[in-house]
Short mmCIF file of C-alpha atoms in Angstrom, two decimals:
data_model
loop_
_atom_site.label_atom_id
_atom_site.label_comp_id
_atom_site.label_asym_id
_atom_site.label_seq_id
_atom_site.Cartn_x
_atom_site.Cartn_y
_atom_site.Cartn_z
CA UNK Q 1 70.44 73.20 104.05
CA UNK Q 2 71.18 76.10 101.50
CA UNK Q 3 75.13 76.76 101.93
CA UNK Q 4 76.64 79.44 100.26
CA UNK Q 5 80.31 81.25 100.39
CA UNK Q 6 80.78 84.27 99.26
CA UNK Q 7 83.62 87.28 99.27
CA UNK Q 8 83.48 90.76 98.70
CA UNK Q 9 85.84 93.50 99.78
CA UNK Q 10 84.45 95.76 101.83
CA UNK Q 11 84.96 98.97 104.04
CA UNK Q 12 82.40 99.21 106.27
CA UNK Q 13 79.25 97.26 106.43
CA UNK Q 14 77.32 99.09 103.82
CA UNK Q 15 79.76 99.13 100.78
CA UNK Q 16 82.17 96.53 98.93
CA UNK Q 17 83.96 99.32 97.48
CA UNK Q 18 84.04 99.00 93.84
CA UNK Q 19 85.64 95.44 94.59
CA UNK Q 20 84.22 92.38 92.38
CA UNK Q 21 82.60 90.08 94.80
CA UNK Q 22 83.59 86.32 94.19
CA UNK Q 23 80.67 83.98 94.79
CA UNK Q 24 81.23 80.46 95.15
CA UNK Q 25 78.64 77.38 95.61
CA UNK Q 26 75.78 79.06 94.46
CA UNK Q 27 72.99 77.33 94.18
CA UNK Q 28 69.58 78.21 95.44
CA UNK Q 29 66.16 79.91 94.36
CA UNK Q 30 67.04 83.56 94.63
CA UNK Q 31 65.45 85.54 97.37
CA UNK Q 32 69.12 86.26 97.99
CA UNK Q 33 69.96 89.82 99.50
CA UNK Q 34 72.96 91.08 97.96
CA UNK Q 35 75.76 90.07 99.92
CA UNK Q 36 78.00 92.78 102.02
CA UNK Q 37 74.42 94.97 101.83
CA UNK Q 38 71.37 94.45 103.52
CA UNK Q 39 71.70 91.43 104.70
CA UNK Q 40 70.55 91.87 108.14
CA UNK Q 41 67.69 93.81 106.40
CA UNK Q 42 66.31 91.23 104.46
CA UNK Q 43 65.86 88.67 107.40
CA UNK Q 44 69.66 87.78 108.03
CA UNK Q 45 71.23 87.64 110.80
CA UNK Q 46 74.93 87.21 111.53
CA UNK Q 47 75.68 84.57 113.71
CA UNK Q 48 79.25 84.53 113.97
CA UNK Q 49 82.34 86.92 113.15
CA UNK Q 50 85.89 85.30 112.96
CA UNK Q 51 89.13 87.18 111.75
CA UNK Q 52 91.32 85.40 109.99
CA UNK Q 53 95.14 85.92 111.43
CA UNK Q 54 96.66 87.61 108.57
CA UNK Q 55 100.93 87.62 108.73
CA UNK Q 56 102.24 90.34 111.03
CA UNK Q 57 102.98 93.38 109.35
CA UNK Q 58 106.22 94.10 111.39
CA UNK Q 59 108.70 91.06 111.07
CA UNK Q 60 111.23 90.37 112.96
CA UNK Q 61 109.51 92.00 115.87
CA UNK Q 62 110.57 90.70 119.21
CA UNK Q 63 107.80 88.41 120.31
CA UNK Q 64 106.14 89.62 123.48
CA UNK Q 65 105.57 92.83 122.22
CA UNK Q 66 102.24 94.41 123.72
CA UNK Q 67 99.98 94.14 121.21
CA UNK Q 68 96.61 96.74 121.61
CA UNK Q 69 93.79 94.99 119.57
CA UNK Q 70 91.01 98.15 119.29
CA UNK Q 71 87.89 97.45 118.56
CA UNK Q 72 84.99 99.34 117.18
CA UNK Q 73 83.56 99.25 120.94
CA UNK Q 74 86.99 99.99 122.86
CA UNK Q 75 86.95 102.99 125.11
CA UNK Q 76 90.06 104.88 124.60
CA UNK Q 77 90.28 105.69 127.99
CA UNK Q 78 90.22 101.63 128.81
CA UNK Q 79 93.04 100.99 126.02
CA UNK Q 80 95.10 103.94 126.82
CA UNK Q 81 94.99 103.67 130.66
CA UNK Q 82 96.05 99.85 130.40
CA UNK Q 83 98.94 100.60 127.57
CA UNK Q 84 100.54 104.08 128.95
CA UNK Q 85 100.71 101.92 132.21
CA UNK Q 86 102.60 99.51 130.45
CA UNK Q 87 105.09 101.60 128.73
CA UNK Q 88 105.65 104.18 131.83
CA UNK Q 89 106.47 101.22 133.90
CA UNK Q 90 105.89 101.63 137.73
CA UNK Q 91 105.92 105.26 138.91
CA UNK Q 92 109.05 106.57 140.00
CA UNK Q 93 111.13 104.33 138.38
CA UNK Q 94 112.98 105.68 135.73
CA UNK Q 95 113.96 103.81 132.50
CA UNK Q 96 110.95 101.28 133.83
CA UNK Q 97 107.69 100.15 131.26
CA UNK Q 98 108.11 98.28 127.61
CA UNK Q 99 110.08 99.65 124.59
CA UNK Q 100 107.07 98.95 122.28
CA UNK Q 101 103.89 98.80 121.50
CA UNK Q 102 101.77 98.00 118.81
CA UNK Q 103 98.68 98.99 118.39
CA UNK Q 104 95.88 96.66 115.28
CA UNK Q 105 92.67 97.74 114.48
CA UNK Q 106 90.51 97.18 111.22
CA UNK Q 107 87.24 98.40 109.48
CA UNK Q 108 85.64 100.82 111.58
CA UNK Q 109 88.46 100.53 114.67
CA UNK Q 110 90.92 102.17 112.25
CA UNK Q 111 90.40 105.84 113.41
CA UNK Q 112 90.38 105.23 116.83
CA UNK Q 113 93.63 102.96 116.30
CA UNK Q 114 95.60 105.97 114.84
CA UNK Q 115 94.15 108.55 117.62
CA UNK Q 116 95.16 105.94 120.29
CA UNK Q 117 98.73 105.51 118.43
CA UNK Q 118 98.54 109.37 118.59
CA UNK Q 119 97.33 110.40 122.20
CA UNK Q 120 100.44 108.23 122.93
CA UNK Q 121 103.11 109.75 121.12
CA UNK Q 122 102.08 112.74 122.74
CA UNK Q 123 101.80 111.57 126.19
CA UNK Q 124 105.02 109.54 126.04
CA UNK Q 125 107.07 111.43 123.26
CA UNK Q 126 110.40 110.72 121.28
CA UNK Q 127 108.52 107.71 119.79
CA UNK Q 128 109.43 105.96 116.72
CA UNK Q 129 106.55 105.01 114.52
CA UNK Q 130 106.16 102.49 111.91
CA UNK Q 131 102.67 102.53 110.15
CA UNK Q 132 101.21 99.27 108.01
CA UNK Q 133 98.10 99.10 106.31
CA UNK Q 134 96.94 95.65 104.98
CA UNK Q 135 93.80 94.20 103.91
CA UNK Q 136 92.34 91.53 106.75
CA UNK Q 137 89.85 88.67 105.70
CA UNK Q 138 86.74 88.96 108.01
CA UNK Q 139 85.10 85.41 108.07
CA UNK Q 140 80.71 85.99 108.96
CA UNK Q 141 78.26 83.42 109.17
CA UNK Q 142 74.46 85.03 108.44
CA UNK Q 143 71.24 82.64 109.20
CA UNK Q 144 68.47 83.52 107.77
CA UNK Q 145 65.67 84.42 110.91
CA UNK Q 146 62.44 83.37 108.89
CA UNK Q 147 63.30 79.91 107.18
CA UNK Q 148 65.87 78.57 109.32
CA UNK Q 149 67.58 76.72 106.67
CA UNK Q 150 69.48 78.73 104.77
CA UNK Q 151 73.11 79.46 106.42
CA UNK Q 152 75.58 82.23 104.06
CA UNK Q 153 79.32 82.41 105.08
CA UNK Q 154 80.63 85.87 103.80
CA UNK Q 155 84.24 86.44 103.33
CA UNK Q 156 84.79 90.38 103.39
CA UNK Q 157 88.36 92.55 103.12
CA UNK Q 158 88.06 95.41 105.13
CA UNK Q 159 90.87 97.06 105.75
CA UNK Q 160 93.07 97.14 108.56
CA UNK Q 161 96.10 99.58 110.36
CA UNK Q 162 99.00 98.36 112.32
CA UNK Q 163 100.98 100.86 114.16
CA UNK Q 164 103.90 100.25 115.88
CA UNK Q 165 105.66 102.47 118.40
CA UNK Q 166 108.90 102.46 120.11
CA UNK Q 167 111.36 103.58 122.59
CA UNK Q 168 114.28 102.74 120.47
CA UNK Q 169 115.12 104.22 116.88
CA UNK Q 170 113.20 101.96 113.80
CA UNK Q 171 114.78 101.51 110.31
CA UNK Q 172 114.26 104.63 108.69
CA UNK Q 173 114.38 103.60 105.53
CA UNK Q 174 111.29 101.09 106.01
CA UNK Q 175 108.36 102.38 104.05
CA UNK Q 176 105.77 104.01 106.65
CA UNK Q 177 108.30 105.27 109.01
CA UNK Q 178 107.60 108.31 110.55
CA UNK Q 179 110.45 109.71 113.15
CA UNK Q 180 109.60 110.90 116.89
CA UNK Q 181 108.18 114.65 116.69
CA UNK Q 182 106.33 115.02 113.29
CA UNK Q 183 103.00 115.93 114.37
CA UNK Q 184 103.60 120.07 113.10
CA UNK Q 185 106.76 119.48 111.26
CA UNK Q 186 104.81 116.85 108.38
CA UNK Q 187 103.47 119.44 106.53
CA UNK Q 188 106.03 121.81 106.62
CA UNK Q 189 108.42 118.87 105.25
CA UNK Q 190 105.93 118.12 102.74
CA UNK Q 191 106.18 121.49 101.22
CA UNK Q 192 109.79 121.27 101.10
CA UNK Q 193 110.60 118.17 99.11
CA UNK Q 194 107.98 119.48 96.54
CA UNK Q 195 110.54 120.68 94.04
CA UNK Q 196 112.22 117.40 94.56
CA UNK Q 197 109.18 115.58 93.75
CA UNK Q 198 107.95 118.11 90.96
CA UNK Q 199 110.98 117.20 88.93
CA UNK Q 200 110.73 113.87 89.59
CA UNK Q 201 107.50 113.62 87.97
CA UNK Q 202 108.41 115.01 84.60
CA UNK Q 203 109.88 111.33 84.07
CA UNK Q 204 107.88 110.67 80.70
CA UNK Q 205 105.87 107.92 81.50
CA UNK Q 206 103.90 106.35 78.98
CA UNK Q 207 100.42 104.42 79.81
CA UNK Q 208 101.52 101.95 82.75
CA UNK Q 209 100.74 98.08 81.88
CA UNK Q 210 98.95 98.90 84.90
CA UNK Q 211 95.82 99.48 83.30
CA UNK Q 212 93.72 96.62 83.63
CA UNK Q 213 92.14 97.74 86.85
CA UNK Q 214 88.53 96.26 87.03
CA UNK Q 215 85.67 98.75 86.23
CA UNK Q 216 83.30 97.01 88.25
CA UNK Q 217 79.74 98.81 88.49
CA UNK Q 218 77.86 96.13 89.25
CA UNK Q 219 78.65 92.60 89.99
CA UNK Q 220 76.08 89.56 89.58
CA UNK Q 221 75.67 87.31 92.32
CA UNK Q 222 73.99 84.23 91.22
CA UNK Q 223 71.06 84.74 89.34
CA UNK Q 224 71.47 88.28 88.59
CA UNK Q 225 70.99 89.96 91.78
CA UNK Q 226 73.31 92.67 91.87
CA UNK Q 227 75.69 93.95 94.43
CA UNK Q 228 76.06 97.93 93.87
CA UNK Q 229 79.28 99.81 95.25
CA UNK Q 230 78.00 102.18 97.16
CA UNK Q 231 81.19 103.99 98.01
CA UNK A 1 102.52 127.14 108.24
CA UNK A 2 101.39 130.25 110.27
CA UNK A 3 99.17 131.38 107.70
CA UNK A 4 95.20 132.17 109.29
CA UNK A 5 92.75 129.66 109.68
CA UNK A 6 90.85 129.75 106.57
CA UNK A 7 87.72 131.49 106.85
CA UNK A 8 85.49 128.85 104.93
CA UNK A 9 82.62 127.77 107.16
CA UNK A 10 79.62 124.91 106.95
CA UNK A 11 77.03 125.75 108.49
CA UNK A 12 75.69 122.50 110.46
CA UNK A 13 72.61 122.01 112.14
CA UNK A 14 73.44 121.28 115.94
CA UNK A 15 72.21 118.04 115.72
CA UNK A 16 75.02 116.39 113.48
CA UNK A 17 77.26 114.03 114.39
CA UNK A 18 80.16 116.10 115.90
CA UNK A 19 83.24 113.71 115.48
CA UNK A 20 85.48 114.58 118.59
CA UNK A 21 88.33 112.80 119.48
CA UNK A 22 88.88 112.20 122.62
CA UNK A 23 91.26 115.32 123.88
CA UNK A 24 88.50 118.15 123.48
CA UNK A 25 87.46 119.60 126.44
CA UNK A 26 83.90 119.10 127.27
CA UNK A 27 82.21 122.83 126.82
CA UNK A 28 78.96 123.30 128.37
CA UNK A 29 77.16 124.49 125.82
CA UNK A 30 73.05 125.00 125.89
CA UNK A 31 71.61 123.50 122.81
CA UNK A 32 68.67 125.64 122.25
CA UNK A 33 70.79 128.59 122.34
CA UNK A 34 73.69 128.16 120.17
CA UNK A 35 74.61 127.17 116.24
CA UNK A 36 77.63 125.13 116.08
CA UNK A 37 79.72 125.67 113.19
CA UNK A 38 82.30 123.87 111.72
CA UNK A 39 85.32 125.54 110.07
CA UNK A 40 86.95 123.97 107.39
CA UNK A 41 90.62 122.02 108.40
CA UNK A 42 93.15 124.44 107.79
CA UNK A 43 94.70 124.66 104.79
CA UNK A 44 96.65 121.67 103.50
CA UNK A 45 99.27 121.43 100.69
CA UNK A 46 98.02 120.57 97.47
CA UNK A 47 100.22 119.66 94.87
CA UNK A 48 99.35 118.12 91.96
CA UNK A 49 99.64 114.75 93.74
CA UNK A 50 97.82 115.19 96.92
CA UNK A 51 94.91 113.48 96.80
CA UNK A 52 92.49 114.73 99.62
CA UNK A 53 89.53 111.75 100.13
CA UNK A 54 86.06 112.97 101.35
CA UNK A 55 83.33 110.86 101.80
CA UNK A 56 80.64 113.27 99.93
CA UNK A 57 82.23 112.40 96.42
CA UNK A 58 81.88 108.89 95.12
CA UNK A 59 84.53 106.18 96.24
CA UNK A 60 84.98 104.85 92.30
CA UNK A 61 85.11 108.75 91.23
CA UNK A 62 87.92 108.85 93.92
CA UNK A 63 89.46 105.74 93.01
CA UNK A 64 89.47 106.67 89.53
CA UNK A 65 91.23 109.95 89.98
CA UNK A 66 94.24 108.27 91.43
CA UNK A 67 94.21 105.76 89.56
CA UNK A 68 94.76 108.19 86.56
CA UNK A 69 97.19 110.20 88.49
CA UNK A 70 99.28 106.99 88.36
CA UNK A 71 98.86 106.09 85.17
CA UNK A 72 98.42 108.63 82.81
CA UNK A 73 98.90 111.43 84.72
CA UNK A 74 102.73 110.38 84.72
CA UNK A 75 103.37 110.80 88.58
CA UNK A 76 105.26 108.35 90.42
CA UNK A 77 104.04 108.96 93.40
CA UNK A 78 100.57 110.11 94.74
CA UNK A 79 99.47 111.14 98.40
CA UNK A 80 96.24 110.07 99.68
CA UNK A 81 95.19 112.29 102.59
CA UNK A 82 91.95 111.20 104.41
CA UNK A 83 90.78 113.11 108.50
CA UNK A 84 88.37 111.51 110.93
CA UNK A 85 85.83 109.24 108.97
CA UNK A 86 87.62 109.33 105.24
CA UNK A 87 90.22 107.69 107.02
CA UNK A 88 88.86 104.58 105.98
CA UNK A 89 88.82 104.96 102.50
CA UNK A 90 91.59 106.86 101.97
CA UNK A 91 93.38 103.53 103.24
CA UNK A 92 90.86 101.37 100.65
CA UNK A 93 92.22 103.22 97.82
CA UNK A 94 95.54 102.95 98.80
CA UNK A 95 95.59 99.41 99.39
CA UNK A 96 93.20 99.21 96.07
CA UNK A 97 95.72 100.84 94.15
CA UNK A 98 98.07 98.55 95.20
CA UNK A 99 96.46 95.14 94.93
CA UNK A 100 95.28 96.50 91.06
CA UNK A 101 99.23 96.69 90.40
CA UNK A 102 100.07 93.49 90.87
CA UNK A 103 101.88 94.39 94.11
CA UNK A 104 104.07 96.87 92.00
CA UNK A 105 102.43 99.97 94.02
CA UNK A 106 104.12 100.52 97.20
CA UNK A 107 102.09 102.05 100.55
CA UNK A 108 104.48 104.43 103.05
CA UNK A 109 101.38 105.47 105.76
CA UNK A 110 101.96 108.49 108.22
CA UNK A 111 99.27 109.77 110.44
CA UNK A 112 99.07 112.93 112.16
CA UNK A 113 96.70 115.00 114.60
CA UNK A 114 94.51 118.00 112.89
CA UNK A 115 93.51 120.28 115.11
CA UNK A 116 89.64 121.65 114.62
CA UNK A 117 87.62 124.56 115.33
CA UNK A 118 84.59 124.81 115.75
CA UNK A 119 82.42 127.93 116.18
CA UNK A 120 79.76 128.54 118.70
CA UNK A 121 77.26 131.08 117.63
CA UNK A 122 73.97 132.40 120.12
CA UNK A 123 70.86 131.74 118.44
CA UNK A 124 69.97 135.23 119.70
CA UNK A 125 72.13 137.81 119.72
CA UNK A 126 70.19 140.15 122.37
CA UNK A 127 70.73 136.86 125.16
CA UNK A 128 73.70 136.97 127.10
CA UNK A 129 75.69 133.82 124.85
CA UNK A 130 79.26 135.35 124.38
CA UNK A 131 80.31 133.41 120.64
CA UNK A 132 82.64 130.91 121.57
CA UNK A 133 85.18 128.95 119.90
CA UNK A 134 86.31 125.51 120.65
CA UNK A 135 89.04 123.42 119.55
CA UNK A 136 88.96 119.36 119.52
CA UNK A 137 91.74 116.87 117.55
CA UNK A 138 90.95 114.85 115.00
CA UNK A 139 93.15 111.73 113.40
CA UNK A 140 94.64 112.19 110.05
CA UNK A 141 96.54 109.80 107.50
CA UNK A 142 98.92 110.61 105.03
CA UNK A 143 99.35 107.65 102.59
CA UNK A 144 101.92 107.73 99.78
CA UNK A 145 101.43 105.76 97.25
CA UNK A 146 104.23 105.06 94.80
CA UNK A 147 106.60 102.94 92.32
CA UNK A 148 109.91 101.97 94.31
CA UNK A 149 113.28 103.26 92.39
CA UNK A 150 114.66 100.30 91.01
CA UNK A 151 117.17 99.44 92.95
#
């Protein structure tokens, strides 16, 4: 048996991003598809998909809080029919449903996260948001279909969205707050803190000792097959 | 902003993937008989900080740009803007950003609905197809990017 762990960040199934891939426990004769690429192309096929529970972006939430988990699959008519039940409560009762929701979703669920977290601020309205983005570790296991033998574990970051609405007012001050009502005014109040921003800029900063971010064109994975970015 | 739609169009052949949320009424619309254009979103700010992510131009030429911004460009705070499918990245370079700062970089994420139109055009002009216009929603995040005020 040919194990092998690798990791590369990723956004969708067809790029790593410009992120160094980390390879460990290489050791094999190298028919080896690059990893994150064309696997399933090249006589791979994933076996198994496991996310690994990354910390929640919103401490100190109350537990219990409905949690909407979207998927690349979900219909938004499924996820938004269960969760605006939820929060309404029964019909005719006023003051009835939950307080919050949250709703997760990561690679390609992100988009239809946000226009789930949107469809229900305008259904519902006067909702608090908080908005968290974090990278999540995807755990896959690939077989390959022609030997049999060979097994690849592939760690990929793709990135993920947390968005959190509520009923009752959130710390404003928290970064990725976003007050009930914004969906016009955000640009507008964009424009206006320009000159505010505009002057804070002319700060003279000199080169950041941020610099040392990793040109990464092409990175080797074993015995020189390469991985290229292609986003 | 009540300023016109701007008048940019792309022409697209019918057959592209038209990314509709899921608010736009369904238009019955004959496929032999009319173009579908897309206008461009309306017009955004764009300061010298806005970043607007597309997914035509190269994610590292992207990355890069901010990544400058930050740096040598002396700002200390960028917006990444990405609608519909650039959503995505716009979030990778944000959280890229961040994880090449050592956790320095602070993210402050804001989405938003961007409304679409789209432009239905007869084929033939001497057939009875009235142009039509149609509106859908599409998602839209707002990312700041920036170095907290020390405190």
């Amino acid at each position: 048996l040919d194990m092998r762990t690798v990791s590369v960040y990723h956004d969708q199934p067809y790029s790593n991003a410009g992120q160094p891939a980390v390879v460990n426990n290489v050791s094999s004769p190298l028919t080896v598809p690059p990893p994150a690429l064309k696997l399933g192309q090249e006589g791979f096929k994933k076996v198994c998909r496991t996310e690994e529970d990354s910390p929640c972006p919103f401490p100190g939430l109350a537990s219990g809080v409905l949690e909407m988990r979207v998927k690349e699959g979900s219909k938004i008519r499924n996820l938004m029919g269960f969760a605006m039940a939820r929060m309404q409560g029964e019909k005719g009762v006023s003051g009835g449903g939950l307080r919050q929701v949250v709703f997760t979703g990561s690679g390609r669920a992100v988009t239809k996260t946000i226009t789930c977290a949107e469809i229900m601020k305008r259904k519902v309205g006067a909702l608090h948001q908080l908005t968290k983005l974090q990278y999540k570790v995807v755990k896959e296991v690939w077989e390959s279909s022609e030997g049999g033998t060979s097994e690849m574990t592939v760690h990929r970051t793709v990135p993920s969205i947390s968005i959190l609405l509520s009923k009752d007012p959130l710390d404003p001050q928290e970064p990725g707050y976003q007050p009930p009502e914004t969906l016009s005014a955000l640009w507008e109040e964009r424009e206006g803190i320009e000159s505010s921003t505009q002057t804070a800029c002319k700060r003279p900063l000199g080169p950041l000792p941020y610099s040392s971010f990793p040109h990464c064109k092409r990175v080797c994975l074993g015995e020189g097959v390469s991985v290229h970015p292609l986003h | 902003m009540t300023e016109p739609r701007n008048p940019g169009m792309s022409s697209i052949p019918q057959t592209a993937p038209v990314h509709t949320d899921s608010t736009s009424p369904a238009v019955e619309m004959d496929p032999v008989e009319y173009t579908l254009r897309k206008r461009l979103p309306r017009k955004l700010p764009k300061r010298r900080n806005d970043v607007y992510v597309n997914m035509k131009t190269d994610f590292r030429a992207q990355l890069a740009r901010c990544q400058k911004l930050l740096e040598s460009g002396g700002h200390r705070e960028i917006c990444v803007h990405g609608l519909g499918l650039a959503i995505n990245r716009a979030i990778n370079i944000a959280l890229q950003l961040q994880a090449s700062s050592q956790g320095v970089l602070q993210l402050a994420a804001n989405t938003s609905t961007v409304e679409l139109v789209d432009d239905l055009e007869p084929e033939d002009p001497d057939e009875a197809g009235e142009p039509m216009t149609r509106t859908r929603n599409n998602s839209a995040i707002h990312i700041k990017v920036f170095y907290p005020d020390p405190q």
